[in-house]
Coordinates of C-alpha atoms (C1' of nucleotides) and ligand atoms in Angstrom, one line a residue:
Chain A
M1 CA 136.7 195.2 92.6
R2 CA 139.8 197.1 93.5
V3 CA 140.3 197.1 97.3
I4 CA 141.9 200.3 98.7
I5 CA 145.1 199.8 100.7
S6 CA 145.8 202.5 103.2
L7 CA 149.3 204.0 103.9
T8 CA 149.3 202.2 107.2
E9 CA 148.4 198.9 105.6
E10 CA 151.2 199.4 103.0
N11 CA 153.7 199.8 105.9
Y12 CA 152.6 196.6 107.5
L13 CA 152.9 194.7 104.2
K14 CA 156.3 196.1 103.6
A15 CA 157.3 195.2 107.2
I16 CA 156.2 191.6 106.7
Y17 CA 158.0 191.4 103.3
T18 CA 161.2 192.8 104.8
L19 CA 161.1 190.6 107.9
S20 CA 160.5 187.4 106.0
H21 CA 163.6 188.1 103.9
L22 CA 165.6 189.3 106.9
F23 CA 165.2 186.0 108.8
E24 CA 164.8 183.8 105.7
E25 CA 161.6 182.3 107.2
S26 CA 158.3 182.4 105.4
E27 CA 156.3 182.9 108.7
V28 CA 156.7 186.3 110.4
S29 CA 155.6 186.7 114.1
T30 CA 153.4 189.3 115.7
N31 CA 156.3 190.5 117.9
Q32 CA 158.7 190.8 115.0
I33 CA 156.3 193.1 113.3
S34 CA 155.5 195.1 116.5
D35 CA 159.3 195.6 117.1
H36 CA 159.9 196.6 113.5
L37 CA 157.1 199.1 113.4
N38 CA 157.3 200.3 117.0
N39 CA 153.7 199.3 117.7
K40 CA 152.3 197.2 120.5
A41 CA 151.6 193.5 119.7
A42 CA 147.9 194.0 120.3
T43 CA 147.8 196.7 117.7
V44 CA 149.5 194.4 115.3
T45 CA 147.0 191.6 115.9
D46 CA 144.2 194.0 115.0
M47 CA 145.8 194.9 111.8
L48 CA 146.6 191.3 110.9
K49 CA 142.9 190.5 111.1
R50 CA 142.2 193.4 108.7
L51 CA 144.9 192.4 106.3
S52 CA 143.7 188.8 106.4
E53 CA 140.1 190.0 105.7
K54 CA 141.4 191.8 102.6
K55 CA 143.2 188.6 101.5
L56 CA 146.6 190.3 101.7
I57 CA 148.1 187.9 104.1
H58 CA 147.6 184.3 105.3
Y59 CA 147.0 184.5 109.0
I60 CA 146.5 181.7 111.5
P61 CA 146.2 183.0 115.1
Y62 CA 149.3 182.2 117.2
Q63 CA 151.0 180.8 114.1
G64 CA 152.4 183.9 112.4
V65 CA 151.7 185.3 109.1
K66 CA 152.9 185.4 105.5
L67 CA 152.0 187.4 102.4
T68 CA 149.5 186.2 99.8
E69 CA 150.5 186.8 96.2
K70 CA 148.4 190.0 96.2
G71 CA 150.1 191.1 99.4
R72 CA 153.5 190.4 98.1
Q73 CA 152.8 192.4 94.9
T74 CA 151.7 195.3 97.0
A75 CA 154.7 195.1 99.3
I76 CA 157.2 194.9 96.4
K77 CA 155.6 197.8 94.7
V78 CA 156.2 199.9 97.8
V79 CA 159.8 198.8 97.9
R80 CA 160.2 199.6 94.2
K81 CA 158.8 203.1 94.8
H82 CA 161.0 203.6 97.9
R83 CA 164.2 202.7 96.0
L84 CA 163.4 204.6 92.9
W85 CA 162.7 207.8 94.9
E86 CA 166.0 207.3 96.7
V87 CA 167.8 207.2 93.4
F88 CA 166.0 210.4 92.4
L89 CA 167.0 212.1 95.6
V90 CA 170.6 211.2 95.3
D91 CA 171.1 211.3 91.5
K92 CA 169.0 214.3 90.7
L93 CA 168.8 216.4 93.9
Q94 CA 172.3 215.6 95.2
F95 CA 171.2 214.3 98.6
K96 CA 173.7 212.2 100.4
W97 CA 173.0 208.5 100.8
D98 CA 172.4 208.9 104.5
E99 CA 169.8 211.6 104.0
V100 CA 167.2 210.0 101.8
H101 CA 165.6 207.2 103.7
E102 CA 163.1 209.3 105.7
I103 CA 161.9 211.2 102.7
A104 CA 161.6 208.0 100.7
E105 CA 159.4 206.6 103.5
Q106 CA 156.9 209.3 102.6
L107 CA 157.3 209.2 98.9
E108 CA 156.9 205.4 98.7
H109 CA 153.1 205.9 99.4
I110 CA 152.4 208.2 96.5
N111 CA 149.9 206.3 94.4
S112 CA 150.2 206.6 90.6
D113 CA 151.4 203.9 88.3
E114 CA 152.0 206.3 85.5
L115 CA 154.3 208.3 87.8
I116 CA 156.4 205.3 88.8
Q117 CA 156.8 204.3 85.2
R118 CA 157.9 207.8 84.1
L119 CA 160.2 208.2 87.1
D120 CA 161.8 204.9 86.4
K121 CA 162.4 206.0 82.8
F122 CA 163.6 209.5 83.8
L123 CA 166.2 207.9 86.1
G124 CA 167.4 205.5 83.4
K125 CA 165.7 202.4 84.7
P126 CA 168.2 201.9 87.5
K127 CA 168.8 198.4 88.9
F128 CA 170.1 199.4 92.3
D129 CA 169.3 202.1 94.8
P130 CA 172.0 204.3 96.5
H131 CA 172.6 201.7 99.2
G132 CA 173.1 198.9 96.7
D133 CA 169.7 197.4 97.2
P134 CA 168.1 195.9 94.1
I135 CA 165.1 197.7 92.6
P136 CA 162.2 195.4 91.6
D137 CA 161.1 195.9 88.0
A138 CA 157.6 196.9 87.0
N139 CA 156.5 193.2 87.1
G140 CA 157.8 192.7 90.6
Q141 CA 160.9 190.8 89.5
L142 CA 164.0 191.5 91.6
N143 CA 167.7 190.7 91.1
I144 CA 168.6 188.6 94.1
V145 CA 171.9 189.9 95.4
K146 CA 174.2 187.0 96.1
A147 CA 176.8 189.3 97.9
I148 CA 177.7 188.3 101.5
P149 CA 179.2 190.4 104.3
L150 CA 182.9 191.0 104.1
N151 CA 183.6 189.3 107.4
Q152 CA 182.2 186.0 106.1
H153 CA 184.9 185.8 103.5
K154 CA 187.8 184.4 105.5
I155 CA 190.2 185.1 102.8
K156 CA 192.5 187.9 101.7
G157 CA 192.2 189.4 98.2
L158 CA 190.2 191.7 96.1
F159 CA 186.5 192.5 96.6
T160 CA 183.9 194.9 95.2
F161 CA 181.8 196.8 97.7
V162 CA 178.2 196.4 96.5
G163 CA 175.9 197.1 99.4
V164 CA 175.2 197.5 103.1
C165 CA 173.3 195.4 105.7
E166 CA 172.8 198.2 108.1
H167 CA 171.0 201.3 106.8
S168 CA 171.3 203.6 109.8
K169 CA 172.3 207.2 109.2
T170 CA 175.2 206.8 111.6
F171 CA 176.6 203.7 109.9
L172 CA 176.3 205.3 106.4
Q173 CA 178.0 208.4 107.7
H174 CA 180.7 206.3 109.2
L175 CA 181.4 204.7 105.8
T176 CA 181.5 208.1 104.2
S177 CA 184.1 209.3 106.7
I178 CA 186.1 206.1 106.1
G179 CA 186.0 207.1 102.4
L180 CA 184.0 204.1 101.2
K181 CA 181.4 204.3 98.4
I182 CA 179.4 201.7 96.5
G183 CA 181.5 200.2 93.7
D184 CA 184.8 200.7 95.4
T185 CA 187.5 198.0 95.3
L186 CA 188.6 196.6 98.7
K187 CA 191.9 194.8 99.0
V188 CA 191.9 192.7 102.2
E189 CA 195.6 192.5 103.3
E190 CA 195.2 190.9 106.7
I191 CA 192.6 189.4 108.9
N192 CA 193.5 190.0 112.5
E193 CA 192.9 186.9 114.7
F194 CA 192.9 188.9 117.9
D195 CA 189.8 191.0 117.3
N196 CA 188.7 189.8 113.9
S197 CA 189.4 193.2 112.3
F198 CA 190.3 193.5 108.7
K199 CA 193.2 195.5 107.3
V200 CA 191.9 196.8 104.0
K201 CA 193.0 199.1 101.2
I202 CA 190.1 201.1 99.5
N203 CA 190.9 201.4 95.8
K204 CA 194.6 202.6 95.7
N205 CA 194.6 204.5 99.0
N206 CA 196.4 203.8 102.3
S207 CA 195.3 200.7 104.2
Q208 CA 193.2 201.0 107.3
F209 CA 191.5 198.7 109.8
F210 CA 187.8 197.8 109.6
S211 CA 186.3 196.5 112.8
N212 CA 184.5 193.2 112.6
K213 CA 181.2 195.1 113.2
V214 CA 181.9 197.2 110.1
A215 CA 183.1 194.2 108.1
S216 CA 179.9 192.4 109.0
N217 CA 177.7 195.1 107.6
I218 CA 179.3 195.7 104.2
L219 CA 178.3 193.4 101.4
V220 CA 181.0 192.5 98.9
E221 CA 181.5 190.3 95.8
I222 CA 184.8 188.7 95.0
K223 CA 186.5 190.8 92.3
K224 CA 187.0 189.1 89.0
Chain B
M1 CA 157.0 223.7 120.5
R2 CA 156.3 222.7 117.0
V3 CA 152.7 221.6 116.5
I4 CA 152.1 218.8 114.1
I5 CA 149.8 219.5 111.2
S6 CA 148.1 216.5 109.7
L7 CA 147.5 216.0 106.0
T8 CA 143.8 216.6 106.5
E9 CA 144.5 219.8 108.4
E10 CA 146.8 221.0 105.6
N11 CA 144.0 220.4 103.1
Y12 CA 141.6 222.5 105.2
L13 CA 144.1 225.4 105.5
K14 CA 144.7 225.3 101.7
A15 CA 141.0 225.3 101.1
I16 CA 140.5 228.4 103.3
Y17 CA 143.4 230.1 101.6
T18 CA 142.1 229.3 98.2
L19 CA 138.5 230.3 99.0
S20 CA 139.5 233.6 100.6
H21 CA 141.3 234.6 97.4
L22 CA 138.7 233.2 95.1
F23 CA 135.9 235.4 96.6
E24 CA 138.3 238.2 97.6
E25 CA 136.8 238.2 101.1
S26 CA 138.8 237.7 104.2
E27 CA 136.1 235.6 105.9
V28 CA 135.3 232.1 104.6
S29 CA 132.1 230.4 105.5
T30 CA 131.6 226.8 106.7
N31 CA 129.5 226.0 103.7
Q32 CA 132.1 227.3 101.3
I33 CA 134.6 224.9 102.8
S34 CA 132.2 222.0 102.9
D35 CA 131.4 222.4 99.2
H36 CA 135.0 222.8 98.3
L37 CA 136.2 219.7 100.2
N38 CA 133.1 217.6 99.6
N39 CA 132.5 217.2 103.3
K40 CA 129.4 217.9 105.4
A41 CA 129.1 221.2 107.2
A42 CA 129.1 219.5 110.6
T43 CA 132.4 217.9 109.8
V44 CA 133.9 221.3 108.9
T45 CA 132.7 222.8 112.1
D46 CA 134.5 220.1 114.1
M47 CA 137.7 220.7 112.1
L48 CA 137.4 224.5 112.5
K49 CA 137.4 224.1 116.3
R50 CA 140.6 222.0 116.1
L51 CA 142.4 224.4 113.8
S52 CA 141.3 227.3 116.0
E53 CA 142.7 225.4 119.0
K54 CA 146.0 225.1 117.2
K55 CA 146.0 228.8 116.5
L56 CA 146.0 228.2 112.7
I57 CA 142.7 230.1 112.1
H58 CA 140.6 232.9 113.7
Y59 CA 137.2 231.3 114.2
I60 CA 134.1 233.0 115.6
P61 CA 131.1 230.6 115.6
Y62 CA 128.6 231.6 113.0
Q63 CA 130.9 234.3 111.7
G64 CA 133.2 232.4 109.4
V65 CA 136.9 231.9 109.6
K66 CA 140.2 233.4 108.4
L67 CA 143.8 232.2 108.6
T68 CA 146.2 233.4 111.2
E69 CA 149.7 234.3 110.1
K70 CA 150.8 230.8 111.0
G71 CA 147.9 229.3 109.1
R72 CA 148.6 231.4 106.1
Q73 CA 152.3 230.3 106.1
T74 CA 151.3 226.7 106.3
A75 CA 148.7 227.0 103.5
I76 CA 151.1 228.9 101.2
K77 CA 153.8 226.3 101.7
V78 CA 151.4 223.6 100.6
V79 CA 150.6 225.7 97.5
R80 CA 154.3 226.2 96.9
K81 CA 154.9 222.4 97.0
H82 CA 151.9 221.6 94.9
R83 CA 153.0 224.0 92.1
L84 CA 156.7 223.0 92.2
W85 CA 155.7 219.3 91.9
E86 CA 153.5 220.2 89.0
V87 CA 156.4 221.8 87.3
F88 CA 158.5 218.7 88.0
L89 CA 155.9 216.4 86.5
V90 CA 155.5 218.4 83.3
D91 CA 159.1 219.6 82.7
K92 CA 161.0 216.5 83.9
L93 CA 158.6 213.6 83.5
Q94 CA 156.7 215.0 80.4
F95 CA 153.3 214.7 81.9
K96 CA 150.6 216.9 80.1
W97 CA 149.3 219.8 82.0
D98 CA 145.9 218.2 82.4
E99 CA 147.4 215.1 84.1
V100 CA 149.3 216.5 87.0
H101 CA 146.9 217.9 89.5
E102 CA 145.8 214.7 91.2
I103 CA 149.4 213.5 91.7
A104 CA 150.4 216.9 93.0
E105 CA 147.6 216.7 95.5
Q106 CA 149.4 213.8 97.0
L107 CA 153.0 215.2 96.6
E108 CA 152.1 218.5 98.2
H109 CA 152.0 216.8 101.6
I110 CA 155.5 215.4 101.6
N111 CA 157.2 217.0 104.5
S112 CA 160.8 218.0 104.1
D113 CA 162.1 221.6 103.8
E114 CA 165.4 220.4 102.4
L115 CA 163.5 218.5 99.7
I116 CA 161.5 221.6 98.6
Q117 CA 164.6 223.7 98.5
R118 CA 166.5 221.3 96.4
L119 CA 163.5 220.6 94.1
D120 CA 163.1 224.3 93.5
K121 CA 166.8 224.6 92.6
F122 CA 166.6 221.5 90.4
L123 CA 163.7 223.0 88.5
G124 CA 165.5 226.3 88.0
K125 CA 163.5 228.2 90.6
P126 CA 160.4 228.5 88.4
K127 CA 158.0 231.5 89.0
F128 CA 154.9 229.9 87.5
D129 CA 153.4 226.4 87.4
P130 CA 152.2 224.7 84.2
H131 CA 148.8 226.4 84.5
G132 CA 150.3 229.9 84.8
D133 CA 149.7 230.1 88.6
P134 CA 152.5 231.9 90.5
I135 CA 154.7 229.8 92.8
P136 CA 155.3 231.3 96.2
D137 CA 158.9 231.7 97.1
A138 CA 160.6 230.1 100.1
N139 CA 159.5 233.1 102.3
G140 CA 155.9 232.8 101.2
Q141 CA 156.1 235.8 98.9
L142 CA 154.0 235.4 95.8
N143 CA 153.8 237.4 92.5
I144 CA 150.3 238.6 92.3
V145 CA 149.0 238.0 88.8
K146 CA 147.2 241.0 87.5
A147 CA 146.0 239.2 84.4
I148 CA 142.2 239.2 83.8
P149 CA 139.9 236.9 81.8
L150 CA 139.9 237.6 78.0
N151 CA 136.2 238.2 78.0
Q152 CA 136.6 241.2 80.4
H153 CA 138.7 243.0 77.8
K154 CA 136.1 244.4 75.6
I155 CA 138.6 245.4 72.9
K156 CA 140.2 243.9 69.9
G157 CA 144.0 243.6 69.7
L158 CA 146.9 241.5 70.8
F159 CA 147.1 239.6 74.1
T160 CA 149.4 237.0 75.8
F161 CA 147.8 233.9 77.3
V162 CA 149.2 233.6 80.8
G163 CA 146.9 231.4 82.8
V164 CA 143.6 229.7 83.4
C165 CA 140.7 230.3 85.9
E166 CA 139.2 226.8 85.4
H167 CA 141.6 223.9 86.2
S168 CA 139.5 220.9 85.2
K169 CA 140.9 218.2 83.1
T170 CA 138.2 218.6 80.5
F171 CA 138.8 222.4 80.1
L172 CA 142.6 222.0 79.9
Q173 CA 142.2 219.2 77.3
H174 CA 139.8 221.5 75.4
L175 CA 142.4 224.2 75.3
T176 CA 145.0 221.7 74.1
S177 CA 142.7 220.6 71.3
I178 CA 142.1 224.2 70.3
G179 CA 145.9 224.4 70.1
L180 CA 146.3 226.9 72.9
K181 CA 149.4 226.9 75.3
I182 CA 150.6 229.2 78.0
G183 CA 152.6 232.0 76.4
D184 CA 150.8 232.0 73.1
T185 CA 149.8 235.3 71.5
L186 CA 146.1 235.9 70.9
K187 CA 144.9 238.3 68.3
V188 CA 141.2 239.3 69.0
E189 CA 139.8 240.1 65.6
E190 CA 136.1 240.4 66.4
I191 CA 133.8 240.3 69.4
N192 CA 130.5 238.9 68.4
E193 CA 127.6 240.9 70.0
F194 CA 125.1 238.1 69.4
D195 CA 126.6 235.4 71.7
N196 CA 129.7 237.2 73.1
S197 CA 132.0 234.8 71.3
F198 CA 135.5 235.9 70.3
K199 CA 137.1 235.5 66.9
V200 CA 140.7 234.9 67.7
K201 CA 144.0 234.1 66.0
I202 CA 146.4 232.0 68.0
N203 CA 150.0 233.1 67.1
K204 CA 150.0 233.1 63.3
N205 CA 147.4 230.4 62.7
N206 CA 143.9 230.5 61.2
S207 CA 141.3 232.4 63.2
Q208 CA 138.7 230.5 65.2
F209 CA 135.8 231.3 67.6
F210 CA 136.1 231.1 71.4
S211 CA 132.8 230.8 73.2
N212 CA 132.3 233.3 75.9
K213 CA 132.6 230.5 78.5
V214 CA 136.1 229.7 77.1
A215 CA 137.0 233.4 77.0
S216 CA 135.9 233.9 80.6
N217 CA 138.3 231.2 81.8
I218 CA 141.5 232.2 80.1
L219 CA 143.7 234.9 81.7
V220 CA 145.5 237.3 79.4
E221 CA 147.7 240.3 79.5
I222 CA 147.6 243.0 76.9
K223 CA 150.6 242.4 74.7
K224 CA 153.2 245.2 74.7
Chain C
dA1 C1' 154.7 165.8 131.9
dC2 C1' 154.0 169.8 134.1
dA3 C1' 155.1 174.5 135.7
dA4 C1' 156.9 178.8 134.3
dA5 C1' 158.0 182.1 130.9
dT6 C1' 156.9 184.0 126.7
dT7 C1' 154.0 185.1 123.0
dT8 C1' 149.7 186.3 121.3
dT9 C1' 145.0 187.5 121.5
dT10 C1' 140.9 189.6 123.6
dA11 C1' 138.5 193.3 125.9
dG12 C1' 137.8 197.9 126.5
dA13 C1' 139.2 202.6 125.8
dC14 C1' 140.8 206.8 123.2
dT15 C1' 141.7 210.1 119.1
dG16 C1' 141.0 212.0 114.5
dG17 C1' 138.1 212.4 111.0
dT18 C1' 133.8 211.4 109.2
dC19 C1' 128.5 211.0 109.0
dT20 C1' 123.1 212.0 110.1
dA21 C1' 119.6 214.2 112.6
dA22 C1' 118.2 217.7 115.6
dA23 C1' 118.8 222.2 117.8
dT24 C1' 120.3 226.9 117.5
dT25 C1' 121.6 231.3 115.5
dT26 C1' 121.5 234.6 111.9
dG27 C1' 119.5 237.5 108.8
dA28 C1' 115.9 238.5 105.4
dT29 C1' 111.0 239.7 104.8
dC30 C1' 106.8 241.3 105.8
Chain D
dG1 C1' 109.6 243.5 115.7
dA2 C1' 107.8 238.7 114.7
dT3 C1' 108.3 235.0 111.4
dC4 C1' 110.6 232.0 108.5
dA5 C1' 114.4 230.1 105.7
dA6 C1' 119.1 229.3 105.4
dA7 C1' 123.5 228.6 107.6
dT8 C1' 125.8 226.7 111.4
dT9 C1' 126.6 224.2 115.4
dT10 C1' 125.6 220.4 118.7
dA11 C1' 124.6 215.6 119.8
dG12 C1' 125.4 211.1 119.0
dA13 C1' 127.3 207.5 116.1
dC14 C1' 130.9 205.0 113.4
dC15 C1' 135.5 203.4 111.5
dA16 C1' 140.7 203.1 111.4
dG17 C1' 144.4 202.9 114.1
dT18 C1' 146.4 203.1 118.3
dC19 C1' 146.9 202.0 123.5
dT20 C1' 146.8 199.2 128.3
dA21 C1' 145.5 195.4 131.1
dA22 C1' 144.0 190.9 131.4
dA23 C1' 143.2 186.3 129.5
dA24 C1' 144.6 182.5 126.6
dA25 C1' 147.8 179.7 123.9
dT26 C1' 152.3 178.2 123.0
dT27 C1' 157.0 177.1 124.0
dT28 C1' 160.7 176.0 127.2
dG29 C1' 163.0 173.8 130.9
dT30 C1' 163.5 170.5 134.3
Ligands
LIG301 MN1 165.6 203.5 102.5
LIG302 MN1 167.8 202.2 100.2
LIG303 MN1 147.0 221.6 90.6
LIG304 MN1 148.5 224.2 88.9

DNA sequence: ACAAATTTTTAGACTGGTCTAAATTTGATC
DNA sequence: GATCAAATTTAGACCAGTCTAAAAATTTGT
């Protein structure tokens, strides 16, 4: 008794999944969802009733919502597809990392298990997408990224750039113009007390300043 | 003033395009469309009004319908995407030729000109899809295939297998089990008057009989 | 603890895409 | 040319997904 999940429903499930991780709370509110999807709250309420009916979410009126196991599996599969397609677009079709999100938003709804499995293999079973986000495996398991934003490390020293918090086109293009790519080594030489900017060397290049806003949106690991 | 064309509308335009070529008539009837799309005739009439409103078809009530230039461009672009994705699935992901149609039915609606252009290049700008159907180029130009079904050649001799009329999974699988692939050489050794079956050698293999039904659904060119 | 502000739900409406049943048009046949 | 069958359109309904406006519940602040 396989229930059919529409494209719209998939987007709601993905939004709930994303928001619950973003705010590290299990309950997601109607307004959070309506903001995220650019829908009105009333519209969201209607959909929540339908998703609840289909046992994809636990919904208590006025109390917010969380995914059931079935809902979580569905959401994570959409995320898996999204990220795999982004890898395809960048690695195989030479798109830039700031150009792929909108296309992946469409491709993530293509429905074929065989296709995902073969695409995954074709791409070499990648673990991360072009933005450093982890790709859930076929069983829905996902490497939790323990990286934290650069500005939360209050220390000088060597870091590896492993991902971004902000995924907007403008931010990604900004990083490109700075000359920063996933995997680069960052040497923090100074932390400026005045404006909390960071003086940083990318790989072996000249040093430059990262604003605190930039530093707060790039995820790094301490380099071993 | 770019009008938005929905997935459903794209499917109607493609159906009209396909049917007008299938029957070599410029006017397509409501019932032909409703049969092809498994919709009721009343539903089709509603949609024809909407497509006409959007200047995608010429529609005169009771008189059938044909595509405007804009409608034709839209339809042919969907066909181009469908066939390019089929090439991708077979050439890059190693799907069999009988497994790709349903997935391509979904992928053909992904909307990104840049994506199609890059996919085309990635695939080596193929001229034909895995079933031998011609792929329209970026300007909507399409090689007209002059091949005709094997059973319409009433002569013995050498032919090249270039395409199929029937695209069903069962027929394609049948050809595979016969051992027949696009590009194979067929040597017609006998045409049986009793049941109009064909005694044929594929490449240099043992000869076998093709029923008239099979012979009527495989497109061949006389081998030079 | 209560009033005000905020959040959420309900009520009612609209569009796109579908259906069934009934009416209309076309065109074939006598 | 009138009659009848088939094709097509119209009328009226339904569902998914969206909206606005109003009502209800919850949270916040004094
Ligand atoms: Mn993305
Ligand atoms: Mn990504
Ligand atoms: Mn196909
Ligand atoms: Mn094909």
